Amino acid sequence: MSAFFGDSGSDCRTNEGVSPLKVRTTQKRRIIADVAARVGMWGATLMVMIPIFLIFYYIAKKGLPTMDWEFLTQSQPFSMRARGGGFVHGLIGTLIMVGLAALISVPLGVLGAIYLVEYGKGRPLAQVVRFFSDVMTGVPSVFVGLFVYTALVIPYGFGAVMGAAALAIIMLPIVVRSSEEMLKLVPRELKEASYALGAGKWQTITRVVLPTAAPGITTGVMLAVARAAGETAPLILTALGSLEIVTKMVGEPIASLPVLVFTGARNPFPAGQERAWAGALELLLLVLVFTLLARIASSRNKLQQ
Amino acid sequence: MGERRDLVLRGGLQRLMKRGAGRLADPVFAVVTGIAGLAVLIILAYMVVVTTYTAVPVFRSQGWSFIFSTDWSPSEGKFGAFAFIYGTIITSLIALLIAVPLSLGVALFLTEIAPRWIRGPVAYLVDLLAAVPSVVYGLWGVFVLLPGFLQPIATWLSVKLGWIPIFAGPATGLSFFGAGVVLAIMIIPIITSLCREILKAVPVGEKNAAFALGATRWEMIRGAVLPRAKAGIIGAVMLGLGRALGETIAVALLVGSRAQVTASILQPGYSMAAVIANQFQEATGDHVSALVGVGVVLFGITIIVNVAARVLVWRMVES
């Protein structure tokens, strides 16, 4: 501190030997630095606001003209050149795969979080699991796709289950860590009251702890779902894509919204690009719905208030 | 009535105590949750083993040239991934160069100087940016940001500063620069929200102490906040870096897909994640193993970055 306020601090203690002029210039310099820093912070914030508005504005502007009833209810035409049709096959594929992924990752993740909070507390194993869950959230999603490709697609072929497996792996660490944070917030008195009534540990967890933490866990799950719904790279490697609605779970490539947007963005024909924009709008709305559900659940969460 | 209820209760209690299931439920539940907890470790380990095993033939046949050679010609069986590694690092560095000052600025703005009414909306909008899927960033980047904003900047840079190797022209639209800018936009919300958490954790007492010494707000931030938050901020930046290194789709759309090593950031290039996404569908045989090998190298780099970042953030949060 003293090194930092050194030159300006001298005038607080004594003005002897320091000319008033020098005091005034250092004072001025300090104020200029302060103003410059404030301008910098305001400027940075405004700079960041620009792309936010540009993204939402252009997705809405370019997506809305193509976004009609036909787009929402029809599959894609076989030629990228042809206008009309839509991405309903992608929407169905995305919902199937994200739903399956949630079915796998949510029970596993919540149980894992229960282990971390209730059983493994303070043990080195819990610490290791917690650390590697954090690390796992940083694993590139394309690498998860490569893994599922080598482990599942090579023996069984492309399909909804493979895509779901990749998405589940991406969701798992998010569910574990967010559920853990919520379970930690459940008041000890509540658990002790349950034990005092003669309930066992698992009864306390299933009847008292989980219902109390449910809104918070829902928030984490919804955020994980939103993340998974937007993932493209792992699905290119595991679900591939299709031009029609697919309901077979294994052995048949299945379409998804993000991959359709990706292929649309890479094709040279205007009709295909227009569909990509509408698809991007649809995908963005889907993701925002899940984010909104997460917010609603979190506003109902009494533990955090 | 009361007597009967008493009897029923006692019966229930006896049944519970006799029943093996009731007594077993606790330990069984403990084991089940333990297995679920281990699942994370098992999956992570299995991922490493399976992918590495698939990539071993290529690692063995190519040797060190897999990492240090730029010759990537699948038809001739040559797989040198250096151009991809280089592209991944360059695009991520550009992203960090843009994103770090901006994120730090926004985080400081939100925690230190913003008027109360503006905090909520700004924080909400920045969080919204994090929810946008990467393919949407890619689409928007290629068709809006690139022609409308980045191409003029790139052309200007190549004309005015073209004598500096990193800005050497001609400025093609799809380039390291374009990919880096979009990556920056993608990692800004991540770095910002982490930095906010960390800045919030700085003790109020120390800030007030700085004010009491007569510090201006900026002096308070430099003297009391930033030194305290340094390790955490570095961790947050590295988590953003980890995300940028692994980002696939936006880079695949914007980087230009040319396997070359050039000093100029205005030229097209490639990245590890992008080459996997672009070439996987047409790949067969050794080419698949080579792409898996690229994935393993990418995984290795991001894991190192992530572990280091987590250690830094954890230390900050624990203390």
Short mmCIF file of N, CA, C and O in Angstrom, two decimals, chain A residues 89 92-93 96 100 159-161 242 244-255:
data_model
loop_
_atom_site.label_atom_id
_atom_site.label_comp_id
_atom_site.label_asym_id
_atom_site.label_seq_id
_atom_site.Cartn_x
_atom_site.Cartn_y
_atom_site.Cartn_z
N HIS A 89 -37.64 -32.40 -38.44
CA HIS A 89 -36.89 -33.63 -38.16
C HIS A 89 -35.73 -33.35 -37.21
O HIS A 89 -35.40 -34.18 -36.37
N ILE A 92 -37.21 -32.77 -33.63
CA ILE A 92 -37.56 -34.04 -32.99
C ILE A 92 -36.30 -34.78 -32.56
O ILE A 92 -36.20 -35.30 -31.45
N GLY A 93 -35.30 -34.81 -33.47
CA GLY A 93 -34.05 -35.47 -33.14
C GLY A 93 -33.39 -34.86 -31.91
O GLY A 93 -32.94 -35.58 -31.01
N ILE A 96 -35.36 -35.82 -28.78
CA ILE A 96 -35.13 -37.23 -28.41
C ILE A 96 -33.77 -37.38 -27.74
O ILE A 96 -33.64 -37.95 -26.65
N LEU A 100 -33.08 -38.28 -23.85
CA LEU A 100 -32.36 -39.49 -23.45
C LEU A 100 -31.14 -39.14 -22.61
O LEU A 100 -30.86 -39.79 -21.59
N GLY A 159 -26.48 -43.22 -34.42
CA GLY A 159 -27.85 -43.32 -33.95
C GLY A 159 -28.15 -42.38 -32.80
O GLY A 159 -27.26 -41.70 -32.26
N ALA A 160 -29.43 -42.31 -32.45
CA ALA A 160 -29.88 -41.41 -31.40
C ALA A 160 -29.22 -41.73 -30.07
O ALA A 160 -28.82 -40.82 -29.32
N VAL A 161 -29.07 -43.03 -29.76
CA VAL A 161 -28.49 -43.41 -28.47
C VAL A 161 -27.05 -42.94 -28.36
O VAL A 161 -26.61 -42.48 -27.30
N SER A 242 -29.90 -36.66 -40.90
CA SER A 242 -30.79 -37.32 -41.84
C SER A 242 -31.70 -36.26 -42.42
O SER A 242 -31.74 -35.13 -41.94
N GLU A 244 -35.00 -36.91 -42.90
CA GLU A 244 -36.37 -37.19 -42.49
C GLU A 244 -36.44 -37.44 -41.00
O GLU A 244 -35.42 -37.59 -40.33
N ILE A 245 -37.67 -37.53 -40.52
CA ILE A 245 -37.88 -37.86 -39.11
C ILE A 245 -37.44 -39.31 -38.88
O ILE A 245 -37.82 -40.20 -39.63
N VAL A 246 -36.62 -39.50 -37.86
CA VAL A 246 -36.14 -40.84 -37.53
C VAL A 246 -36.62 -41.16 -36.13
O VAL A 246 -36.51 -40.33 -35.22
N THR A 247 -37.17 -42.36 -35.94
CA THR A 247 -37.60 -42.73 -34.59
C THR A 247 -36.85 -43.95 -34.09
O THR A 247 -37.00 -44.34 -32.94
N LYS A 248 -36.02 -44.55 -34.96
CA LYS A 248 -35.21 -45.69 -34.53
C LYS A 248 -34.09 -45.16 -33.64
O LYS A 248 -33.49 -44.13 -33.94
N MET A 249 -33.81 -45.88 -32.56
CA MET A 249 -32.87 -45.34 -31.58
C MET A 249 -31.41 -45.70 -31.90
O MET A 249 -30.51 -44.97 -31.59
N VAL A 250 -31.21 -46.88 -32.48
CA VAL A 250 -29.84 -47.34 -32.71
C VAL A 250 -29.69 -47.74 -34.18
O VAL A 250 -30.61 -48.28 -34.77
N GLY A 251 -28.53 -47.43 -34.75
CA GLY A 251 -28.21 -47.95 -36.07
C GLY A 251 -28.70 -47.08 -37.21
O GLY A 251 -28.45 -47.40 -38.37
N GLU A 252 -29.39 -45.99 -36.94
CA GLU A 252 -29.81 -45.11 -38.03
C GLU A 252 -29.45 -43.67 -37.69
O GLU A 252 -29.81 -43.18 -36.63
N PRO A 253 -28.72 -43.00 -38.59
CA PRO A 253 -28.36 -41.61 -38.33
C PRO A 253 -29.61 -40.76 -38.09
O PRO A 253 -30.64 -41.00 -38.72
N ILE A 254 -29.50 -39.79 -37.23
CA ILE A 254 -30.65 -38.98 -36.88
C ILE A 254 -30.26 -37.50 -36.95
O ILE A 254 -29.14 -37.13 -36.64
N ALA A 255 -31.21 -36.68 -37.39
CA ALA A 255 -30.93 -35.25 -37.54
C ALA A 255 -31.03 -34.53 -36.19
O ALA A 255 -31.63 -35.04 -35.25
#
